[in-house]
Coordinates of C-alpha atoms in Angstrom, one line a residue:
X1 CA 59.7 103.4 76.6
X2 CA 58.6 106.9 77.9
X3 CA 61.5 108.6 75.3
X4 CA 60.3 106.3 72.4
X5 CA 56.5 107.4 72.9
X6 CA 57.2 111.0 73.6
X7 CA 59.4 111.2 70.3
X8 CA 56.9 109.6 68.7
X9 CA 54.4 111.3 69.3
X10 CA 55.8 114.7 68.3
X11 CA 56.9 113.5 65.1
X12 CA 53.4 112.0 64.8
X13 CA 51.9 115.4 65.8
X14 CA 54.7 117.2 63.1
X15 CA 52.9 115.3 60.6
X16 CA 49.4 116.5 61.5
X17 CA 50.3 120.3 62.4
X18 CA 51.8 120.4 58.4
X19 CA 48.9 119.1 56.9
X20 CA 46.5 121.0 59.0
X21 CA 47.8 124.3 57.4
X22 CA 47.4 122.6 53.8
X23 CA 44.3 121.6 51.7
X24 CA 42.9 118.5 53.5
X25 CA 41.2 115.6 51.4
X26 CA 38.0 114.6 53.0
X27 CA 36.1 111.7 52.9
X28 CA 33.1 110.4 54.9
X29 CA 33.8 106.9 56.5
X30 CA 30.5 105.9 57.8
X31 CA 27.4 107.8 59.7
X32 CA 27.9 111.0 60.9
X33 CA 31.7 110.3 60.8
X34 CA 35.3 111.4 58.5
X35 CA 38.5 110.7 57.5
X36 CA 41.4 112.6 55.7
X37 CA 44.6 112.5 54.2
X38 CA 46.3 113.4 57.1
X39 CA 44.7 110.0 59.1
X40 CA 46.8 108.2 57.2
X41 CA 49.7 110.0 56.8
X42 CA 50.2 110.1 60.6
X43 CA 49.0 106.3 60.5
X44 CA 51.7 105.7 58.5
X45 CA 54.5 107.1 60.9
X46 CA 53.1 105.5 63.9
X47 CA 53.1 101.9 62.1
X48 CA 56.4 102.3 60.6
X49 CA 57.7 103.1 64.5
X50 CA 55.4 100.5 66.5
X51 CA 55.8 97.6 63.8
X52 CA 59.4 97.2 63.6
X53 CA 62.0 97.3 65.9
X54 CA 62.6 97.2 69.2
X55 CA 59.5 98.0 70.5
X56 CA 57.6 95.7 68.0
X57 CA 53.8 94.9 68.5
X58 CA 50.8 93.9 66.5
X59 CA 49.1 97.2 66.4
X60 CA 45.2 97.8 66.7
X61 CA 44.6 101.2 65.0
X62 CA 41.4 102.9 64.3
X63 CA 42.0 103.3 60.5
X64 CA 43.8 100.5 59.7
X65 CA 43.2 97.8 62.2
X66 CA 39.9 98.5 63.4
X67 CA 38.6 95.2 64.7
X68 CA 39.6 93.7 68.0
X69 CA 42.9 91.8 68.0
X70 CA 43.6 88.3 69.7
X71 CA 46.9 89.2 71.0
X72 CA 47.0 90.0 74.9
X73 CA 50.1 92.0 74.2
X74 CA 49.9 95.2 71.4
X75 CA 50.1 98.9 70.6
X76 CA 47.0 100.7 70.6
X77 CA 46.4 103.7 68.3
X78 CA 44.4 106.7 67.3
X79 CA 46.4 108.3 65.2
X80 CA 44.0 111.5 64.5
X81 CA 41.4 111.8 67.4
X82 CA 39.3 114.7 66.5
X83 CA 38.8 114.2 63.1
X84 CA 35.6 116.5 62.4
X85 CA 37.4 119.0 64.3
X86 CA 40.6 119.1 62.2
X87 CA 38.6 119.1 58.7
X88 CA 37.0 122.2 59.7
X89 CA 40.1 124.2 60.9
X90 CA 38.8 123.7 64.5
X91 CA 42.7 123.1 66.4
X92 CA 41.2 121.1 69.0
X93 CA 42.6 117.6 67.9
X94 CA 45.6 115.1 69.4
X95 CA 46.8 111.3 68.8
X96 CA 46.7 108.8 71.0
X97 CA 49.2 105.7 71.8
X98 CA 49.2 102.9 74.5
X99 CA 50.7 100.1 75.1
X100 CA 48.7 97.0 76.7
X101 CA 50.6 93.9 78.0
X102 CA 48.8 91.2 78.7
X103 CA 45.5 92.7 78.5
X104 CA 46.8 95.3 80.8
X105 CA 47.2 99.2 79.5
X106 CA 51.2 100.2 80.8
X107 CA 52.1 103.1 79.2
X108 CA 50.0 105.7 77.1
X109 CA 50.7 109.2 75.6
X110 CA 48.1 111.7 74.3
X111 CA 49.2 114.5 72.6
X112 CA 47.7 117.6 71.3
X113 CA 49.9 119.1 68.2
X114 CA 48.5 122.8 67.8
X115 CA 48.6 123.5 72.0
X116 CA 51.8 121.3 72.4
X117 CA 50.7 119.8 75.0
X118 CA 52.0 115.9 75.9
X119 CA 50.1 114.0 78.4
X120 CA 51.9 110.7 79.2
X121 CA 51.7 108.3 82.3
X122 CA 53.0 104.8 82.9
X123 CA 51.2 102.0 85.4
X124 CA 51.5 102.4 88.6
X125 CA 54.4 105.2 88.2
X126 CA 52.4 108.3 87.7
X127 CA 50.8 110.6 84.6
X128 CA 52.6 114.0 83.3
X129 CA 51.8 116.9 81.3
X130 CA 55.0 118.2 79.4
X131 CA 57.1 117.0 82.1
X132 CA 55.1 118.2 84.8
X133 CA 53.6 115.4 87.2
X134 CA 49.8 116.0 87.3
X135 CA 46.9 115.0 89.9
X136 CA 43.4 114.6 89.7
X137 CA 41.5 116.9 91.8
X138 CA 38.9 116.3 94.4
X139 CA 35.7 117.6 93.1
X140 CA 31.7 117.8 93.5
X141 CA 30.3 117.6 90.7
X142 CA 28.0 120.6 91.5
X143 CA 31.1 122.3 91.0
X144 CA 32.9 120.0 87.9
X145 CA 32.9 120.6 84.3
X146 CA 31.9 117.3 82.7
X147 CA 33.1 116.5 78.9
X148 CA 29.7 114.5 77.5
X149 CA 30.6 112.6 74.5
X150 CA 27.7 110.2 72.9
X151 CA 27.1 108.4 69.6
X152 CA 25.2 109.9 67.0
X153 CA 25.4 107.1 64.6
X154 CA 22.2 105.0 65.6
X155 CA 18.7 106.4 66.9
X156 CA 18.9 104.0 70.5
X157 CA 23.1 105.9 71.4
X158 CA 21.4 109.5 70.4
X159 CA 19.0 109.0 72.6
X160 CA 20.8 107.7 75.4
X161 CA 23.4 110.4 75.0
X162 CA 20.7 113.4 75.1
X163 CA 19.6 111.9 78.0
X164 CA 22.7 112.0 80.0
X165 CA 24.0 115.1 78.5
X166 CA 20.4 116.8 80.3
X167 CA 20.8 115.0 83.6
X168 CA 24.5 115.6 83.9
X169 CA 23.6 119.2 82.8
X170 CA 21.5 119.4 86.0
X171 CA 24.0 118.0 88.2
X172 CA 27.4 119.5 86.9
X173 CA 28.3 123.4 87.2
X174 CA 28.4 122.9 83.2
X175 CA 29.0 120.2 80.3
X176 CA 31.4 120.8 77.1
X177 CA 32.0 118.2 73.8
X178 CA 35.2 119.8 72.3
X179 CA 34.9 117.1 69.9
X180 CA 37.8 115.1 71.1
X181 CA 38.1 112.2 73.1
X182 CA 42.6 112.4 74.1
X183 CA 41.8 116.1 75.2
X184 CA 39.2 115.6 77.2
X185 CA 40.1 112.4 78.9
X186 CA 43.8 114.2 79.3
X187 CA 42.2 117.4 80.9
X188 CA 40.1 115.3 83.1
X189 CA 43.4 114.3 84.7
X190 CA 44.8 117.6 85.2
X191 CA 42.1 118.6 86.3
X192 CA 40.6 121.3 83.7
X193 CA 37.8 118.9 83.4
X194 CA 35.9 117.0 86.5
X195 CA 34.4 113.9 84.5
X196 CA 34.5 112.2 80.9
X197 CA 31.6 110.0 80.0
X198 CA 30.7 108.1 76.7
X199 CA 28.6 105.5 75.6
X200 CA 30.3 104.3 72.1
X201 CA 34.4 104.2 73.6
X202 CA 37.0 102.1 71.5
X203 CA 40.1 101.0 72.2
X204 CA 41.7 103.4 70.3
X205 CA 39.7 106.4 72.0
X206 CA 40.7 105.7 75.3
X207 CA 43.0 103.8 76.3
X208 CA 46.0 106.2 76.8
X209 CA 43.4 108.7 78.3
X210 CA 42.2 106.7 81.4
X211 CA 45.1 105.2 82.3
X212 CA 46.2 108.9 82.6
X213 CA 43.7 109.4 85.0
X214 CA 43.7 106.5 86.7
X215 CA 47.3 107.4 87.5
X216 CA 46.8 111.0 88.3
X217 CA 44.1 109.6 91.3
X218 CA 41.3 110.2 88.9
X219 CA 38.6 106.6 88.7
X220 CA 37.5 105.3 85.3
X221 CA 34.8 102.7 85.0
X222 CA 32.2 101.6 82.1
X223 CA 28.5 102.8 83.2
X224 CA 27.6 100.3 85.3
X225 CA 30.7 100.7 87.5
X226 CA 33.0 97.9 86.4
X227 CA 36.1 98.6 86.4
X228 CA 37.9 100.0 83.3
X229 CA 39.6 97.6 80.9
X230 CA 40.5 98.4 77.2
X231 CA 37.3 95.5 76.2
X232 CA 35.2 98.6 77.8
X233 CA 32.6 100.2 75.2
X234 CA 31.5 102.9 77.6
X235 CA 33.0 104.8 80.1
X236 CA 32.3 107.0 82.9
X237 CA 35.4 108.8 84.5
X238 CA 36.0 111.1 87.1
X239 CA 37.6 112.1 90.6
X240 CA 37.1 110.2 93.8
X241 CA 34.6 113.4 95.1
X242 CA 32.5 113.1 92.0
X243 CA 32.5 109.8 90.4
X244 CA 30.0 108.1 92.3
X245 CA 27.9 111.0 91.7
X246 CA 28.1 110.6 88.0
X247 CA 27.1 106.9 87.8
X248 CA 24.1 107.8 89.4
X249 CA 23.3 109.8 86.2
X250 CA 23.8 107.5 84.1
X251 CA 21.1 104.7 85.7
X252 CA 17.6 105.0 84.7

């Protein structure tokens, strides 16, 4: 499985790196959010791979499939995760791929084309970075850099988000928002990054991304400390040091 994802994602990422020097077609999708030509195109090599064959699945995928599936078993997808980013030249983008058996997430890979950088990990074996096995740090969060990601696309997530982007901003040595959820949930688990939190996740979003963490030592929960599942539409992730300490940001 690892060889069939890693391969996969590179000629996924092949696909995205070509376009991203060309033209791109544009099109706004819904608030405060875009799609392009090169969505689909990578969309299109992914389902061809995960639909047929020996590896077959019913696939959930952000552009194509975005509504929850039944199955317990299937192939999740983002197949360009940082869209804004990658209209506006901005390199900071990747693709995402997991695969959940019975309702369980086994195996995801999150891959960033321009910095060729492949994040994989597999349950309860262990998460890598180009080959290289990676571990979560132990961290304050005095002394962590915390990715805060929120919803812009109604008034009550805006708000919500603003408010934990300020208290975390108090808390943290400093916040970021690259603009893109498989980076920072990968860097989280190497470390670059102490914490990830989000109040609008999707299946597609993060999937792969914590169960990198959670195999590099790392903890992933939804806000109010449940543990993470793919069902999860928020999520609060960090190191065993810090994590507790960034719940406690997020409760009024």
């Amino acid at each position: 499985m690892r060889a069939f994802m890693e391969k996969l994602a590179r000629q996924t990422g092949a696909v995205l790196l070509k376009k991203f020097t060309q033209t791109r077609d544009v099109k706004v999708k819904g608030v405060k959010d875009l799609v392009t030509d090169a969505d689909f195109a990578a969309e299109k090599v992914l389902l061809k791979a995960l639909e047929v064959g020996k590896h077959a699945a019913p696939v959930l995928s952000e552009e194509s499939g975005g509504l929850w599936k039944d199955e317990k078993t299937f192939w999740t997808i983002d197949p360009l995760d940082g869209t804004i980013n990658y209209a506006f030249g901005n390199p900071l983008f990747g693709l995402n791929i997991a695969f959940v058996k019975d309702g369980v997430a086994t195996h995801g890979v999150s891959y960033l084309p321009y910095l060729d950088e492949l994040f994989y990990a597999e349950k309860d074996k262990g998460a890598w970075l180009n080959g290289k096995r990676i571990l979560c740090p132990k961290r304050p969060l005095d002394k962590s850099i915390v990715f805060c990601a929120w919803s812009k696309r109604t008034p009550e997530k805006d708000r919500q988000g603003l408010q934990y982007v300020t208290d975390i901003s108090h808390a943290a040595l400093s916040i970021r928002d690259p603009g893109s959820t498989s980076l920072g949930l990968a860097y989280v688990a190497c470390g670059r990054y102490g914490g990830y939190v989000y109040n609008s996740a999707t299946p597609w979003d993060i999937t792969a991304g914590s169960l990198m963490i959670e195999e590099a030592g790392g903890i992933v929960t939804d806000f109010e400390g449940k543990p993470w599942h793919p069902h999860q539409t928020t999520i609060c992730a960090g190191n065993v040091q810090n994590h507790d300490e960034l719940l406690r940001t997020l409760r009024p």
